[in-house]
XYZ file of C-alpha atoms in Angstrom:
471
model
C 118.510 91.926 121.394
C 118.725 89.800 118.045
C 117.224 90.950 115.217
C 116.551 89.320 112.385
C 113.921 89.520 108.862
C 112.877 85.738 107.560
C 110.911 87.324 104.351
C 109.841 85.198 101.366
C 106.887 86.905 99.951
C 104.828 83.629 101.297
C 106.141 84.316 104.905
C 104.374 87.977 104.336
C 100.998 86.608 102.643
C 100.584 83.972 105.542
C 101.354 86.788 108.081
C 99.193 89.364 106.328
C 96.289 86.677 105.779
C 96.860 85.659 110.087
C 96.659 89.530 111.585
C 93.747 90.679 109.513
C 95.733 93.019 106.491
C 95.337 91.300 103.546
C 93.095 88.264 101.875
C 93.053 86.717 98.795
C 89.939 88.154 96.323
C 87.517 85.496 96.319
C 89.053 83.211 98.228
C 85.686 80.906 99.246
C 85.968 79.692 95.263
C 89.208 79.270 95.476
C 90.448 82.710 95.074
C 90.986 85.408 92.267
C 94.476 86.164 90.472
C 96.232 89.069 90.743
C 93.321 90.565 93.269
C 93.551 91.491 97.031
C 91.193 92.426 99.679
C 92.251 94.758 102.630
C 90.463 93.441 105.598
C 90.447 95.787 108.682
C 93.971 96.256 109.364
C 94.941 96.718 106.402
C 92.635 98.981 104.907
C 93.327 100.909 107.757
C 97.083 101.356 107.332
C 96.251 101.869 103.908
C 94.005 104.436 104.313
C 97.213 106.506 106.499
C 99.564 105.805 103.780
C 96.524 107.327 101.603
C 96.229 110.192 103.758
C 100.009 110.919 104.446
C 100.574 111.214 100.232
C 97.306 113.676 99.860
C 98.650 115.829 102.806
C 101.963 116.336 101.796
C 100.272 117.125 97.973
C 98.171 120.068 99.400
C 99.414 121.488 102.170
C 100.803 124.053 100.074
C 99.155 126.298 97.640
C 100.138 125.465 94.268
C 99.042 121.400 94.145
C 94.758 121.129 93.973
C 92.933 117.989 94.995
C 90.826 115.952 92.188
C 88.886 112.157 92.011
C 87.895 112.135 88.578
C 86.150 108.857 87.512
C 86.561 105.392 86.495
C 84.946 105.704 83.205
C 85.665 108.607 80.679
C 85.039 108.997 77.356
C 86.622 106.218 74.844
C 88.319 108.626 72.677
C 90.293 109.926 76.238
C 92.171 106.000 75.286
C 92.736 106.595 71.374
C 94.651 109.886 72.099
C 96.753 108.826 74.811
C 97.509 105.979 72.401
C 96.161 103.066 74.848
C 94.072 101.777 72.357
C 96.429 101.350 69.693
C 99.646 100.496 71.705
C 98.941 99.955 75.572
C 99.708 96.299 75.360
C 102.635 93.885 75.755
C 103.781 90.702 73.410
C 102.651 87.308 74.794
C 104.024 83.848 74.112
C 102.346 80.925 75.747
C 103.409 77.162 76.804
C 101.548 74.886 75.360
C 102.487 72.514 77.719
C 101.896 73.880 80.659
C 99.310 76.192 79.922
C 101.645 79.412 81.528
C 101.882 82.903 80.356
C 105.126 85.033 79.586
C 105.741 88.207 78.620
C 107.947 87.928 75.480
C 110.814 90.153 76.210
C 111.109 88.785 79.663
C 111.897 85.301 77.433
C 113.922 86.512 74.631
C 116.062 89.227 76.474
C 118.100 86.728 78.245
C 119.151 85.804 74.608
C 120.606 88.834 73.810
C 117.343 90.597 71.957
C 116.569 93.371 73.373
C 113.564 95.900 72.499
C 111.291 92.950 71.529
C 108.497 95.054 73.504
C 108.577 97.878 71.066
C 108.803 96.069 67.639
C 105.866 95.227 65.436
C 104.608 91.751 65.864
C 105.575 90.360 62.831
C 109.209 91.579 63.079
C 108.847 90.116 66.899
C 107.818 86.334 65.330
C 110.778 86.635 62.959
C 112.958 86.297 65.898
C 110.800 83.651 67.493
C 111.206 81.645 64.854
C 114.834 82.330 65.068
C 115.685 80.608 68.233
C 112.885 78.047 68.271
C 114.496 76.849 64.905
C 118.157 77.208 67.572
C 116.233 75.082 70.011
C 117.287 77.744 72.414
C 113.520 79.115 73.338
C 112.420 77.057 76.392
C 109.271 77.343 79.081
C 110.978 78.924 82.373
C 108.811 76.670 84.099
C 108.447 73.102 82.451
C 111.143 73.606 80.495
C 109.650 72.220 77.354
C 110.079 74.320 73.624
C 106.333 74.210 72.176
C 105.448 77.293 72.399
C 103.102 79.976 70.517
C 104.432 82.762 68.736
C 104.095 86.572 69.903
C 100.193 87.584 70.099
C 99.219 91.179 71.431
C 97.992 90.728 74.756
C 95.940 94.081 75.605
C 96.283 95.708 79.041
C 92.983 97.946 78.786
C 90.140 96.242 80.230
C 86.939 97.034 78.658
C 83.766 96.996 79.768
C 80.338 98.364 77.997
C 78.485 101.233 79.364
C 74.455 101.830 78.435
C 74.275 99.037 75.732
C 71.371 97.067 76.006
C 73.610 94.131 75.370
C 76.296 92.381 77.084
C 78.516 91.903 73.487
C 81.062 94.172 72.949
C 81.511 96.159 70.245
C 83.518 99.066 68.665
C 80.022 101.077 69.124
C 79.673 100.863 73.029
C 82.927 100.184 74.073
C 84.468 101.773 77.000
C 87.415 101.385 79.163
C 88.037 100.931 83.306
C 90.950 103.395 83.224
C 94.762 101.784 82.851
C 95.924 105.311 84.612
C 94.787 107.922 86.909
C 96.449 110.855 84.822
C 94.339 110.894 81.892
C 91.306 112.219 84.100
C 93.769 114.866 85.223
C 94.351 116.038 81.772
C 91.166 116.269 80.451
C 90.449 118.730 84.085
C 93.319 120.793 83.260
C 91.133 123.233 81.312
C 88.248 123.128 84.336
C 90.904 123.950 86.976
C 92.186 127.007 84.683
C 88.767 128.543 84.290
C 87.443 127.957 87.739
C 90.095 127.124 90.197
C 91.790 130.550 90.126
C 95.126 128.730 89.545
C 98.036 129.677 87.371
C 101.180 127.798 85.781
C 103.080 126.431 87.900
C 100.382 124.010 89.279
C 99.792 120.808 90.292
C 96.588 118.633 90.041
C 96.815 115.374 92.424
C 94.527 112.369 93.088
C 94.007 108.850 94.320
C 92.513 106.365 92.435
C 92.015 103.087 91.305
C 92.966 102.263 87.983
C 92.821 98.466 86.198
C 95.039 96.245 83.629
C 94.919 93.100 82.557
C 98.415 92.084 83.231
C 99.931 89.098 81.134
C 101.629 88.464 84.231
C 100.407 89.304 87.465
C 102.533 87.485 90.327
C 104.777 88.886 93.063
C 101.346 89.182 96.037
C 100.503 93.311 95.967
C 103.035 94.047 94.184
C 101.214 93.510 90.355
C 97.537 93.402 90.806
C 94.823 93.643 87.920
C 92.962 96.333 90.369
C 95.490 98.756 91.776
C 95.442 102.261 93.462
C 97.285 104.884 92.125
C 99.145 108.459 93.716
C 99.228 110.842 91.240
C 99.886 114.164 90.795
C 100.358 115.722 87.342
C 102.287 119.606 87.581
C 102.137 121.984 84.716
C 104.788 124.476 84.082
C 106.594 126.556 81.042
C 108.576 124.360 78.847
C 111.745 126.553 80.433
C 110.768 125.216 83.854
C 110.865 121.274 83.225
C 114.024 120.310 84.242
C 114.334 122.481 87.236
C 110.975 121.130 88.388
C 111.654 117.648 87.897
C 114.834 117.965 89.721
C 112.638 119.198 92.808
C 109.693 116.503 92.587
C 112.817 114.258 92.842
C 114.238 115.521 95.797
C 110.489 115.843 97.335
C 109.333 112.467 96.916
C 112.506 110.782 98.127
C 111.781 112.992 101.269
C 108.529 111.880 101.734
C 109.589 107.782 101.268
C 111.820 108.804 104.235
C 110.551 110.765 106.031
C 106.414 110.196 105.968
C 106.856 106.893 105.145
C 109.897 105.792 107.360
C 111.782 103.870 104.857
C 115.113 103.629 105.925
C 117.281 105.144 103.349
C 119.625 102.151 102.777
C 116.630 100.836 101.397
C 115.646 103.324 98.810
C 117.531 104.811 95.588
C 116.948 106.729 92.346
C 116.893 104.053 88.733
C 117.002 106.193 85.442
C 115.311 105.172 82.778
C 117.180 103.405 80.048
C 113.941 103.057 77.765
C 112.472 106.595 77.220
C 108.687 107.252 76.154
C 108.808 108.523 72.778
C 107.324 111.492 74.517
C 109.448 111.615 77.264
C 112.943 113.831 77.891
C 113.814 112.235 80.973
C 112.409 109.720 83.455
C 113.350 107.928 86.619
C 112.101 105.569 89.473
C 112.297 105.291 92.945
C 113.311 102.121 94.053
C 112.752 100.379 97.550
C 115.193 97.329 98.434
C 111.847 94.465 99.449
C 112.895 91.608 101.233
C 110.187 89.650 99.898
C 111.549 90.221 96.242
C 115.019 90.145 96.890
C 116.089 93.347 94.951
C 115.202 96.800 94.553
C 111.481 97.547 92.454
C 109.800 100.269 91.314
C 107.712 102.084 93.593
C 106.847 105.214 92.085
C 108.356 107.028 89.029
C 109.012 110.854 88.328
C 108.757 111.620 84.476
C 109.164 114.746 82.183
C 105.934 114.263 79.950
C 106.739 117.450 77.835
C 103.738 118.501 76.522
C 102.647 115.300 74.706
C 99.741 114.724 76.901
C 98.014 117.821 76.429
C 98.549 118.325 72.853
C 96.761 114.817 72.099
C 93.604 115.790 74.023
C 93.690 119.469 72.169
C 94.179 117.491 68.479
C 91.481 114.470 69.310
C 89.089 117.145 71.239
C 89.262 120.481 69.212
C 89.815 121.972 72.689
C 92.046 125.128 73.101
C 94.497 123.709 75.673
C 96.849 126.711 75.658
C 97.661 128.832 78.423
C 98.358 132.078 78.267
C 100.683 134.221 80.750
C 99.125 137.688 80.758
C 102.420 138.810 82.938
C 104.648 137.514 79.997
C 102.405 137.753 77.185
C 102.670 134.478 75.685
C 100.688 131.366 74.969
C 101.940 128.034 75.284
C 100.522 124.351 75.904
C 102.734 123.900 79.396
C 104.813 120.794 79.851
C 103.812 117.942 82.720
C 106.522 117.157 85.676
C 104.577 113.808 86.499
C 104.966 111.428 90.334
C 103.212 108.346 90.189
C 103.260 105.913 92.834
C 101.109 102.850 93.546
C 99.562 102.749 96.792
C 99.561 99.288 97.537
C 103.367 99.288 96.665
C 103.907 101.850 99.177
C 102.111 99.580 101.605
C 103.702 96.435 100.839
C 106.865 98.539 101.097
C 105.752 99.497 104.351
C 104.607 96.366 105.950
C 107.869 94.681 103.564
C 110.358 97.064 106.094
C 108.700 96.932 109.106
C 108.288 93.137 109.536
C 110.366 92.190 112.151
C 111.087 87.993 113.824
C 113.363 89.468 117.063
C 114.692 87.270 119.425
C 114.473 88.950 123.149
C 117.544 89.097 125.782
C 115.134 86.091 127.647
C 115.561 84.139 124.860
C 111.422 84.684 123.958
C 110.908 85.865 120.161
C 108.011 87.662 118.978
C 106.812 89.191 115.365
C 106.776 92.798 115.176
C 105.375 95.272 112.769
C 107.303 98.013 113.322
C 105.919 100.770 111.208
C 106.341 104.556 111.377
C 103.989 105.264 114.539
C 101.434 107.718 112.442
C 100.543 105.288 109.805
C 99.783 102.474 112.665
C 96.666 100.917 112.033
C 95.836 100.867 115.816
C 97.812 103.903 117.470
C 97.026 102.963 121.170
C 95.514 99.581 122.724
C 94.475 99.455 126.325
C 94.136 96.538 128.936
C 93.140 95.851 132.361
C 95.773 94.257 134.163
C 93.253 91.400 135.065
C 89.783 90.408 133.889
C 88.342 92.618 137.437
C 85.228 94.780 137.316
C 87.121 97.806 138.872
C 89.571 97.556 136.374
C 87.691 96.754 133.290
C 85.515 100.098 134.255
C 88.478 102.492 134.110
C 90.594 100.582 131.433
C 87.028 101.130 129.618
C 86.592 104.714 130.619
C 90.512 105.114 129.347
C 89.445 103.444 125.929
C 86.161 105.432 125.191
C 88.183 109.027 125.996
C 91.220 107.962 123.604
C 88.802 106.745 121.059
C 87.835 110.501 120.526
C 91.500 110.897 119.104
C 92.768 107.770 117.894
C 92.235 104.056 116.565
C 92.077 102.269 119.958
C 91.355 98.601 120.610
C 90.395 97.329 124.088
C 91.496 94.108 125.038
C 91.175 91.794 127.983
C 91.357 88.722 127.101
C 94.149 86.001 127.593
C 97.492 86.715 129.418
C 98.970 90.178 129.363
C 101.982 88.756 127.291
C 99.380 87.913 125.079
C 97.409 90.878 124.694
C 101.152 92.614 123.917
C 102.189 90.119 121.494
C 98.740 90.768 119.712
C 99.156 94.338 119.248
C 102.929 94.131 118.670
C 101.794 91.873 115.503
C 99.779 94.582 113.916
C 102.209 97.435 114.775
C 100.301 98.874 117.864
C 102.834 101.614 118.856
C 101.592 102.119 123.034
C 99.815 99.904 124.941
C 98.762 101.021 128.274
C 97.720 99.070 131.545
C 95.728 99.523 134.054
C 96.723 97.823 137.788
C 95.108 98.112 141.001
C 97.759 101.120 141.441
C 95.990 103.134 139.174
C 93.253 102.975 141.209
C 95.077 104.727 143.918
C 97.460 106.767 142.513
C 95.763 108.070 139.180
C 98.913 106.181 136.620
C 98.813 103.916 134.485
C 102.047 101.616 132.992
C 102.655 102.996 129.084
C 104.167 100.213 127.156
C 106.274 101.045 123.837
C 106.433 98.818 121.097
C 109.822 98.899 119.481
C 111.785 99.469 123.133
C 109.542 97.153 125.458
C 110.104 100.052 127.809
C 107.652 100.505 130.333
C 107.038 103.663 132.549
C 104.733 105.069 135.057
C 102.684 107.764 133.475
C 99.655 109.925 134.846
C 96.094 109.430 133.232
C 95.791 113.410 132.988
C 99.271 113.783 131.674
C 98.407 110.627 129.151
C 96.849 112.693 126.062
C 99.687 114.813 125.736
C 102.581 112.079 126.151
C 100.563 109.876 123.418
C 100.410 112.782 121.461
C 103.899 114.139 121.265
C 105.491 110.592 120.334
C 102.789 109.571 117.530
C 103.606 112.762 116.053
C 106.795 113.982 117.132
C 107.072 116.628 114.435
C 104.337 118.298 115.778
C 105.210 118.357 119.417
């Protein structure tokens, strides 16, 4: 068979807005920017991806589980330097009324670091090539436009004020990262968690920004989910541990995930933290993009991070090795990855327009089998009561093991085409045969293969091919 990917990142919305993944926030007044809703499918698949990351985080015994909340206290955002410098220079067209982030306009004329430098020294430069005439909207392509303003990524929000101003007195944030609620746990999980350096603390959460720019579908929203995890070790240990969360988590993209590895590669950092001693993303190849992105990064954090909450807090963040003898504030080996870029990732690789041997094509979603939103659908071969009672029967027993959908209505082309759509990896069919032999016909999604299998013997066969690894 013919395969062949037609991705635009509009083909993917329409498809993902069609089969029940994804829909525009708000969309009955005429939709919100930058936000997504999961609708069933897609919160489902989500929720795998979710579930595959936490897994692989604490299935062994030196990474603990943590969902620290949305709001913490303000001064958590003044000492992880948010407040004064989590935000990016913005230059606006007056004409058209868009939105840029200044370095993305004035790199391409040779000035680099514009993101880092203090306004003023930004404008200078500004002023510079708008007196040139080289400064031009990307869009319109007319040269009125503002000069650099701070655009600030926190959101912020008020919390017990009896008013709905805002004001330095009852200010608080919706958190820009998931890590910070890690940190300011790292003391709780030494007193009472029985842990010792190394360790790791992970979590999923949401986390928010107002983004100057958010475009690109999923890929930039304003309300994201984050994978964290956050490990603490001796400042001897960094490097060897960040060379092992490297090779881990481009495991997992292959293997949990089932990215294909042509698809996936390591990006160093060429613009360190001030903090940081070394940094790097991993990069997936999306076809509705066209070029690699970030997906998730792996940072050496030293131990910035904890020495800003022990300075702003008065906390004793030390930890001290009894075996050794010694006290130390431990370092932070840190892999963050967006979970709604690991799902566009997902459904971005396993989109598939095939043209069959008969000349038919369908749309397939072929996605690694365990993070299927629907693992098994089942259909009567015909709309007959003797059918419909044991495909029925069939569906209620899987349903105690698996996300099943029961279907009997329309063609049985149809009813395959549907599930093939939304990544269904076995269908199964019941004929008049089964009736008198006790088989039914299990369908697979990526082959079309279809063989003769018994009910009793069903489980087991399902089983052993969602999860192969643990047949």
């Amino acid at each position: 068979m013919e395969k062949e990917k037609s991705m635009t990142i509009e083909t993917l919305a329409a498809f993902a807005k069609r089969r029940g993944f994804v829909f525009q926030s708000s969309e009955i007044y005429g939709g919100f920017a930058a936000v997504y809703d999961y609708a069933h499918y897609g919160a489902l698949m989500r929720e795998n991806i979710k579930q595959a990351w936490v897994k692989e985080m604490i299935r062994r015994d030196d990474v603990k589980l943590l969902d620290s909340a949305v709001f913490m206290h303000p001064t958590t955002w003044k000492a992880s330097g948010h407040v004064d410098s989590f935000a990016d220079p913005e230059i606006d067209c007056k004409s058209c009324k868009n939105r840029f982030k200044a370095d993305h306009l004035l790199e391409p004329l040779g000035y680099t670091d514009v993101d880092r430098m203090e306004i003023s020294e930004a404008n200078k430069i500004v002023e510079q090539v708008k007196a040139e005439g080289k400064l031009k909207c990307p869009v319109c392509g007319g040269k009125d436009l503002t000069d650099i303003k701070r655009f600030d990524l926190l959101v912020k929000s008020n919390l017990g004020s009896p008013t709905s101003e805002l004001s330095e007195e009852n200010v608080v944030y919706l958190r820009g990262e998931t890590c910070q609620g890690i940190y300011l746990n790292y003391k709780n999980y030494l007193q009472n968690m029985r842990v010792k350096v190394p360790f790791g603390i992970a979590q999923v959460g949401k986390a928010f920004r107002n983004e100057v720019v958010a475009r690109q579908y999923t890929f930039r929203m304003r309300e994201f989910e984050q994978c964290e995890m956050q490990y603490f070790v001796h400042p001897t240990d960094e490097q060897p541990k960040y060379d092992y969360w490297k090779k881990e988590r481009m495991r997992w993209w292959k293997e949990e995930l089932g990215v294909p590895a042509e698809m996936l590669r390591f990006k160093d950092h060429e613009k360190l933290a001030h903090y940081a001693k070394a940094a790097c993303d991993v990069e997936y190849d999306f076809n509705v993009l066209g070029k690699f992105a970030e997906v998730e990064g792996i940072h050496q954090r030293g131990d910035w991070d904890l020495s800003q909450h022990q300075k702003f807090s008065g906390e004793n963040l030390e930890y001290f090795d009894q075996d050794k003898n010694e006290k130390y504030i431990p370092h932070i080996v840190e892999t963050s990855g967006g979970l709604d870029r690991m799902f566009l990732a997902v459904l971005d690789s396993g989109y598939t327009e095939e043209t069959l041997e008969d000349g038919s094509e369908r749309v397939v979603l072929k996605v690694k089998p365990s993070l299927a939103p629907i693992k098994v659908a089942v259909f009567p071969l015909i709309k007959k009561p003797e059918l419909t009672k044991l495909a029925k029967d069939i569906y209620q027993y899987l349903l105690s093991q698996h996300m099943v959908e029961y279907d009997e209505t329309g063609s049985i082309g149809k009813r395959y085409r549907r599930q093939d759509e939304i990544g269904t990896p076995f269908c199964i069919t019941v004929d008049f045969e089964s009736l008198e032999d006790n088989m039914v016909t299990l369908r697979n999604r990526d082959t079309l293969e279809q063989e003769r299998i018994k009910i009793d013997d069903m489980p087991q066969i399902i089983n052993s091919r969602l999860y192969p690894e643990k047949a």
